[in-house]
GROMACS .gro file of C-alpha atoms in nm:
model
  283
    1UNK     CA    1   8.887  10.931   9.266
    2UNK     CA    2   8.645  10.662   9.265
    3UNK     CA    3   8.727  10.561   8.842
    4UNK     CA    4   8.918  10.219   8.824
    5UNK     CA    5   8.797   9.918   8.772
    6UNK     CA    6   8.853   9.582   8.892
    7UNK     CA    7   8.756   9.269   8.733
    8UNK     CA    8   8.759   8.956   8.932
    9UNK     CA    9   8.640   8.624   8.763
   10UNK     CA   10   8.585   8.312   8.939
   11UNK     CA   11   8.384   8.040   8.785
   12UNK     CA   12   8.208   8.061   9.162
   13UNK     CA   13   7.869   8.275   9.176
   14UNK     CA   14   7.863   8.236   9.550
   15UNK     CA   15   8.241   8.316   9.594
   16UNK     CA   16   8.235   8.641   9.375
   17UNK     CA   17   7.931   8.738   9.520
   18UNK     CA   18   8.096   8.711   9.858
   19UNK     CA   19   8.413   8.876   9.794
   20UNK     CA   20   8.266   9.181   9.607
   21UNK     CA   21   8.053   9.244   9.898
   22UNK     CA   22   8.351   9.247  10.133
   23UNK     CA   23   8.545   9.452   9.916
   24UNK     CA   24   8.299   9.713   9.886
   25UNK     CA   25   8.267   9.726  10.243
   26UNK     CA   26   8.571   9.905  10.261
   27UNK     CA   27   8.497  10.279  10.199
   28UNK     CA   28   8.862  10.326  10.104
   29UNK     CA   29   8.948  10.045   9.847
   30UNK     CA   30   8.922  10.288   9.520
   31UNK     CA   31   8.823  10.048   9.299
   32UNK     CA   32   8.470   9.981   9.097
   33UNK     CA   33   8.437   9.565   9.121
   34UNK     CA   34   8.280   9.402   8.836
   35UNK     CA   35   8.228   9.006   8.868
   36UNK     CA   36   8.226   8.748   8.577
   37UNK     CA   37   8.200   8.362   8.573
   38UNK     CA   38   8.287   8.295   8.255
   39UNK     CA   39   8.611   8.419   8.117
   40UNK     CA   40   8.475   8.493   7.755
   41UNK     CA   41   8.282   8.740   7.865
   42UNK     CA   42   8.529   8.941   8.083
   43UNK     CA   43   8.816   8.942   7.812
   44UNK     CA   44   8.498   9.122   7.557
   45UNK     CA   45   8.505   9.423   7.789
   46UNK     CA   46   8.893   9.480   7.774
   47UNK     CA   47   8.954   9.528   8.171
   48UNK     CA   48   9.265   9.711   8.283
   49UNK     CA   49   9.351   9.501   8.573
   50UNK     CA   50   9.157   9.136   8.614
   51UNK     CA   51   9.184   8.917   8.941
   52UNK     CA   52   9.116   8.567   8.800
   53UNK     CA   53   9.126   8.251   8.923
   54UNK     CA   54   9.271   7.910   8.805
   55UNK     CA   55   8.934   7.744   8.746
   56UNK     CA   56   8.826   8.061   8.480
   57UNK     CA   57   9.157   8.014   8.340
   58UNK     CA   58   9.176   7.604   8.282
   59UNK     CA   59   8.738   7.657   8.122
   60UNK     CA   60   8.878   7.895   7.917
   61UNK     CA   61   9.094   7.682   7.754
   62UNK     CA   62   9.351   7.912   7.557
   63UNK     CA   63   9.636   8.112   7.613
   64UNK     CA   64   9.509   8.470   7.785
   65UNK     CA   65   9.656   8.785   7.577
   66UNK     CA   66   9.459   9.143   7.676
   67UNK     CA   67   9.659   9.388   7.536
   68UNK     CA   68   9.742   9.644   7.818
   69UNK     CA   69   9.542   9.475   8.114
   70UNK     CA   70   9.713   9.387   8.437
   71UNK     CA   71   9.670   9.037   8.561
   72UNK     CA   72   9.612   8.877   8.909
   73UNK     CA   73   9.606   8.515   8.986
   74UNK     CA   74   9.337   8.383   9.191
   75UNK     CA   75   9.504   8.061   9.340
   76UNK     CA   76   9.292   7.792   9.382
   77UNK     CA   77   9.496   7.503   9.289
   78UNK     CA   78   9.337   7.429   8.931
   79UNK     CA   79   9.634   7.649   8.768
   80UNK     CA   80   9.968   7.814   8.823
   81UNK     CA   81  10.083   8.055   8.530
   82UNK     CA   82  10.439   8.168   8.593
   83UNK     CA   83  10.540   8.531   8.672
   84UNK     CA   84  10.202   8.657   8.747
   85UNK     CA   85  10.136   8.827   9.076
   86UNK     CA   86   9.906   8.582   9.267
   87UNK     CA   87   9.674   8.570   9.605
   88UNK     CA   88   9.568   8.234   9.766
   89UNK     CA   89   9.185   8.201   9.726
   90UNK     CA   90   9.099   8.028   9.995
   91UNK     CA   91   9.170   8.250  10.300
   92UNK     CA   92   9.027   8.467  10.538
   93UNK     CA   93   8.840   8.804  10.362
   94UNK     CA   94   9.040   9.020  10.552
   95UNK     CA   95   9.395   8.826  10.442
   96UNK     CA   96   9.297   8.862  10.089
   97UNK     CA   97   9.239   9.202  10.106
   98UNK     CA   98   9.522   9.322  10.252
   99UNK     CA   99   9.724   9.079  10.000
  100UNK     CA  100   9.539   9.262   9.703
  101UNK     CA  101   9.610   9.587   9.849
  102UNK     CA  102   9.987   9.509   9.871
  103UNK     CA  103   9.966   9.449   9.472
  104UNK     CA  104   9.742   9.726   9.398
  105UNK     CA  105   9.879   9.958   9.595
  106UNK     CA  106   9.571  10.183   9.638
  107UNK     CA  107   9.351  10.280   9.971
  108UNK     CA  108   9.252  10.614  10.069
  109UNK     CA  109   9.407  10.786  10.365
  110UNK     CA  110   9.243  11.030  10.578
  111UNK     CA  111   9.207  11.212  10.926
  112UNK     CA  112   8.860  11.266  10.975
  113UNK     CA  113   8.693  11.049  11.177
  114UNK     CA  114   8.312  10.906  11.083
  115UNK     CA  115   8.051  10.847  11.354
  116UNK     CA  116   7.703  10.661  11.319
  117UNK     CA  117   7.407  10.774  11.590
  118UNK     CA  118   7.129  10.516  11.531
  119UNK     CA  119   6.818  10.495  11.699
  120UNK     CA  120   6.492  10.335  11.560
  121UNK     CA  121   6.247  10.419  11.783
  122UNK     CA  122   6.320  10.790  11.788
  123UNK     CA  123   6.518  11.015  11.566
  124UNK     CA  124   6.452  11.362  11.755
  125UNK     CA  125   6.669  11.146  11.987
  126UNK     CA  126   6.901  11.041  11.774
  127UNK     CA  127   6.973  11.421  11.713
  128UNK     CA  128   6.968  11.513  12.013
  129UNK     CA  129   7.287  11.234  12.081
  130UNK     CA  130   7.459  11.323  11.766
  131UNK     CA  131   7.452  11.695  11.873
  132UNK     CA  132   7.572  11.575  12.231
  133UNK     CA  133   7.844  11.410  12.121
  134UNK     CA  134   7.927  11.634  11.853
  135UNK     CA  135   8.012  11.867  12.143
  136UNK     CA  136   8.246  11.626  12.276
  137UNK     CA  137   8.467  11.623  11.989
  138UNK     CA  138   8.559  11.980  11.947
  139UNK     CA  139   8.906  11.937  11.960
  140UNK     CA  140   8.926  11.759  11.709
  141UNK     CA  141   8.842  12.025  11.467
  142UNK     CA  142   8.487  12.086  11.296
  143UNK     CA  143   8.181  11.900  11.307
  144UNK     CA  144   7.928  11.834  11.044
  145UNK     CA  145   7.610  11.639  11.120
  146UNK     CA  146   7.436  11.436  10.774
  147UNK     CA  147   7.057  11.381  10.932
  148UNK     CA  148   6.934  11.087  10.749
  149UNK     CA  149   6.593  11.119  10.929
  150UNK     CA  150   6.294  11.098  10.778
  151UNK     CA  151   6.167  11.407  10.997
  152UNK     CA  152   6.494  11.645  11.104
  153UNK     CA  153   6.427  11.852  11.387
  154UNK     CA  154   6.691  12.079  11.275
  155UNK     CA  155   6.561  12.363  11.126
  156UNK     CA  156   6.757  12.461  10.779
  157UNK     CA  157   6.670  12.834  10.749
  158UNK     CA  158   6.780  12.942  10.391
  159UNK     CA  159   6.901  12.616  10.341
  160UNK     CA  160   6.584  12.444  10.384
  161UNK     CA  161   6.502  12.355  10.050
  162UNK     CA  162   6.850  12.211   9.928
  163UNK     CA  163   6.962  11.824  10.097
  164UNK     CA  164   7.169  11.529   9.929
  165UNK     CA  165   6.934  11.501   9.707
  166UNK     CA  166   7.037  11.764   9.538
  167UNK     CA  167   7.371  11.729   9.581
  168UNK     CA  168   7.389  11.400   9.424
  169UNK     CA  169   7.171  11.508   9.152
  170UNK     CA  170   7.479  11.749   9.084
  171UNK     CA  171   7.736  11.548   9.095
  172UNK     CA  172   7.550  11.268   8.850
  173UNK     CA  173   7.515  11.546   8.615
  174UNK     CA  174   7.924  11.539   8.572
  175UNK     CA  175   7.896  11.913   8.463
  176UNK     CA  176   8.184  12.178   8.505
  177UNK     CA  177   8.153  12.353   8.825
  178UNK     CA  178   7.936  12.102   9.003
  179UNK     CA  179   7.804  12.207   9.358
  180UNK     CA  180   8.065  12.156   9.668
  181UNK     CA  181   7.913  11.976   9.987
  182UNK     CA  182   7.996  12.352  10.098
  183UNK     CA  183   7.716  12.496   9.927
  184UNK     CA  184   7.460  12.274  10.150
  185UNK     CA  185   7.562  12.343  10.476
  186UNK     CA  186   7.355  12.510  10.744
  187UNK     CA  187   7.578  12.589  11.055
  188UNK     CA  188   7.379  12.690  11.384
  189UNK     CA  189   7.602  12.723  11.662
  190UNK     CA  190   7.964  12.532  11.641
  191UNK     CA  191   7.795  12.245  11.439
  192UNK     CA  192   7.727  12.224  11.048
  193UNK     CA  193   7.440  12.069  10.969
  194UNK     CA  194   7.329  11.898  10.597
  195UNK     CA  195   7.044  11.742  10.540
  196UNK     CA  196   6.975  11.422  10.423
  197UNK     CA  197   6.719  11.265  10.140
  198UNK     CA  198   6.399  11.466  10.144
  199UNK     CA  199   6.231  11.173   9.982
  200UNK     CA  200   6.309  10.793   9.998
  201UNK     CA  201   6.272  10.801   9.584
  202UNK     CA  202   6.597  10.996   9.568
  203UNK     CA  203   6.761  10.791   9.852
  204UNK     CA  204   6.676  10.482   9.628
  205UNK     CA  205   6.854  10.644   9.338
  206UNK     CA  206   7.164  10.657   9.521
  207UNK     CA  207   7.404  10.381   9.412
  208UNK     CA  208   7.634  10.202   9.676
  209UNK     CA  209   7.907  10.326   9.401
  210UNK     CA  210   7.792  10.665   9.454
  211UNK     CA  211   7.792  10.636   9.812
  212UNK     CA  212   8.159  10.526   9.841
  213UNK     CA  213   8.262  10.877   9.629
  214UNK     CA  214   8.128  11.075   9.881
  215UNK     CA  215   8.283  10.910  10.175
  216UNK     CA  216   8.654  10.956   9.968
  217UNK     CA  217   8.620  11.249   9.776
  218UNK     CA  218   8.454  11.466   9.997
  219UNK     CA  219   8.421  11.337  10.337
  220UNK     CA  220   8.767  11.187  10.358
  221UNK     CA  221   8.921  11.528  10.189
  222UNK     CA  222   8.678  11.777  10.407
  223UNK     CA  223   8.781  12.059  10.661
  224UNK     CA  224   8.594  11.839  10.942
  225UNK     CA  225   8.766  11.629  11.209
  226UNK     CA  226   8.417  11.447  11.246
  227UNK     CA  227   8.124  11.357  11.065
  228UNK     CA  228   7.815  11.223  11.230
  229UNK     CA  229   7.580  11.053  11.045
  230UNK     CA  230   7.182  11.021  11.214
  231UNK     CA  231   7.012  10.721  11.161
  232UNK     CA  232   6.638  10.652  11.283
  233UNK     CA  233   6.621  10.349  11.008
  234UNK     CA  234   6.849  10.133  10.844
  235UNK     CA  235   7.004  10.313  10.569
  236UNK     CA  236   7.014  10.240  10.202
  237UNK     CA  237   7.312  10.042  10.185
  238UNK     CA  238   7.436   9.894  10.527
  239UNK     CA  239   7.814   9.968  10.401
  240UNK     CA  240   7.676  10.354  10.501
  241UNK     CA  241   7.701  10.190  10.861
  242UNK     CA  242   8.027   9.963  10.801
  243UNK     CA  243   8.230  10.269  10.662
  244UNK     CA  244   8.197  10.478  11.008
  245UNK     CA  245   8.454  10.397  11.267
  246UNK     CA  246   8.199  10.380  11.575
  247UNK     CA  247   7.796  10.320  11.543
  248UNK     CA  248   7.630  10.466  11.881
  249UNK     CA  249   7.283  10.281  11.936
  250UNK     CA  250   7.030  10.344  12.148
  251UNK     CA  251   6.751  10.068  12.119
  252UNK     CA  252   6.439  10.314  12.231
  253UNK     CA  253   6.278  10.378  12.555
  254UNK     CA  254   5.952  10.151  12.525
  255UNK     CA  255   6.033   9.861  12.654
  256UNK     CA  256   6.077   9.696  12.312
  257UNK     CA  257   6.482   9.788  12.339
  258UNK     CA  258   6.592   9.424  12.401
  259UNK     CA  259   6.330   9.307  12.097
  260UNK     CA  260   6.492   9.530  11.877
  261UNK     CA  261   6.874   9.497  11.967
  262UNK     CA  262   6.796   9.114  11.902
  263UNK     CA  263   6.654   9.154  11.580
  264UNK     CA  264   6.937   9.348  11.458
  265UNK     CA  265   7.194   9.120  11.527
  266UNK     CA  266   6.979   8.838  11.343
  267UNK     CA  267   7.000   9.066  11.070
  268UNK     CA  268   7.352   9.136  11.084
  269UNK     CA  269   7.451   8.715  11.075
  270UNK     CA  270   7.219   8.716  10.796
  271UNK     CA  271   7.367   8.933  10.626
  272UNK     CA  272   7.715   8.828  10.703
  273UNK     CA  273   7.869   9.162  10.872
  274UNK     CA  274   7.887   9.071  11.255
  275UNK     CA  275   8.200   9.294  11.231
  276UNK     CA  276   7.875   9.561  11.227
  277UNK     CA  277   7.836   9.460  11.585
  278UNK     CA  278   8.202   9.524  11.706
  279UNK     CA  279   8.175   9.888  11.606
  280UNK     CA  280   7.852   9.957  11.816
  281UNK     CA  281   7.800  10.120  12.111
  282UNK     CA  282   7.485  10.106  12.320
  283UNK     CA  283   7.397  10.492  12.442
   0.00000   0.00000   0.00000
């Protein structure tokens, strides 16, 4: 699902930087982003559908023909072209996306709901919460647990050998008959189980693009009325995190909780996604 592409240019670094990342924080906006500053070098790759702004336009400095692209105005006061859908620049993230999603018309909908269990100080715990509350939300349908631990306690049986690692590896191959998330799954009890990276090489092979296909085209389209991802780090991408509906914390029993829930939401200004902290809940 995960094949368009959207091309914004803004003669802005910061700005383009900024808005890509907030786009791609939404699991279900279906669009690839690629970001260009100058103009020249956008129009070379031929884009379907460009988001530009009136500062690329006005350095460009002729008329803009790209034979069977759709193009978006980035209003920011430099330029006006006539009859060209447009979106004020300089607004909240949030306004702007909902504005581009109005034009584009594109955002995945869904039913099942997607649960983080985080806990750095323990991940036996962490599974041991995930499986709790995977109990709790039987009615919703089926559960499948995604233990991104670096040690699961879970034992795999026959499928003890095969993780996302795999899986990924399968889907990059873009074969015929590629591997279902099916074909991973251990289920012990009422719960289905996968397991995660089994080593932080193939984890770091993982694009964030990659990432976002498997929360729409499988997650999003799966049998399950929850999936609960297990966290005893901070995973790959912190989208991973963003994309779930609640993240359930607990901080450790040590007496280095409070050190570590501070920390974390240093991080999370410094990274610019307080709206992190809104989702969280403290076990």
């Amino acid at each position: 699902m995960i094949g368009k592409q959207l091309y914004i240019c803004d003669a802005e670094p910061v700005y383009l930087k900024r808005l890509a990342s907030y786009l791609n924080r939404h699991s279900g906006f279906l669009w690839r982003i690629k970001t260009y500053t100058r103009l020249e070098d956008c129009v070379r790759e031929r884009p379907e559908t460009l988001l530009v702004s009136g500062k690329a336009l006005a350095e460009y400095g002729e008329a803009l023909n790209i034979p069977g692209c759709r193009i978006l105005f980035l209003e920011d006061g430099n330029y006006l072209p006539g009859n060209i859908p447009s979106i004020k620049k300089y607004q909240s993230a949030r306004k702007l996306y909902e504005e581009l999603l109005e034009i584009l018309g594109d955002e995945v909908e869904r039913d099942t709901e997607i649960i983080a269990v985080y806990d750095p100080a323990d991940g036996v715990a962490a599974e041991r919460d995930a499986i709790e509350i995977a109990e709790t939300k039987q009615e919703r349908g089926e559960t499948l647990l995604i233990l991104m631990t670096e040690f699961p306690a879970v034992l795999f049986g026959e499928r003890a050998g095969e993780s996302l690692s795999e899986w990924f590896y399968y889907q990059r191959q873009r074969r015929e008959g590629k591997k279902k998330l099916a074909d991973f799954v251990y289920r012990e009890g009422d719960i289905d189980y996968v397991r995660g990276f089994r080593a932080v090489y193939d984890m770091q092979e993982t694009e964030l693009a990659d990432w976002r296909a498997f929360f729409t085209d499988e997650l999003y389209k799966s049998r399950y009325g929850t999936v609960i991802f297990v966290f005893d780090r901070l995973p790959p991408y912190i989208e991973l995190m963003l994309w779930c509906d609640a993240v359930y914390v607990r901080w450790g029993k040590d007496g280095y909780e409070e050190r570590r829930r501070q920390a974390f939401e240093k991080m999370a200004g410094y990274m610019g996604v307080n709206e992190l902290l809104e989702k969280m809940m403290t076990n």
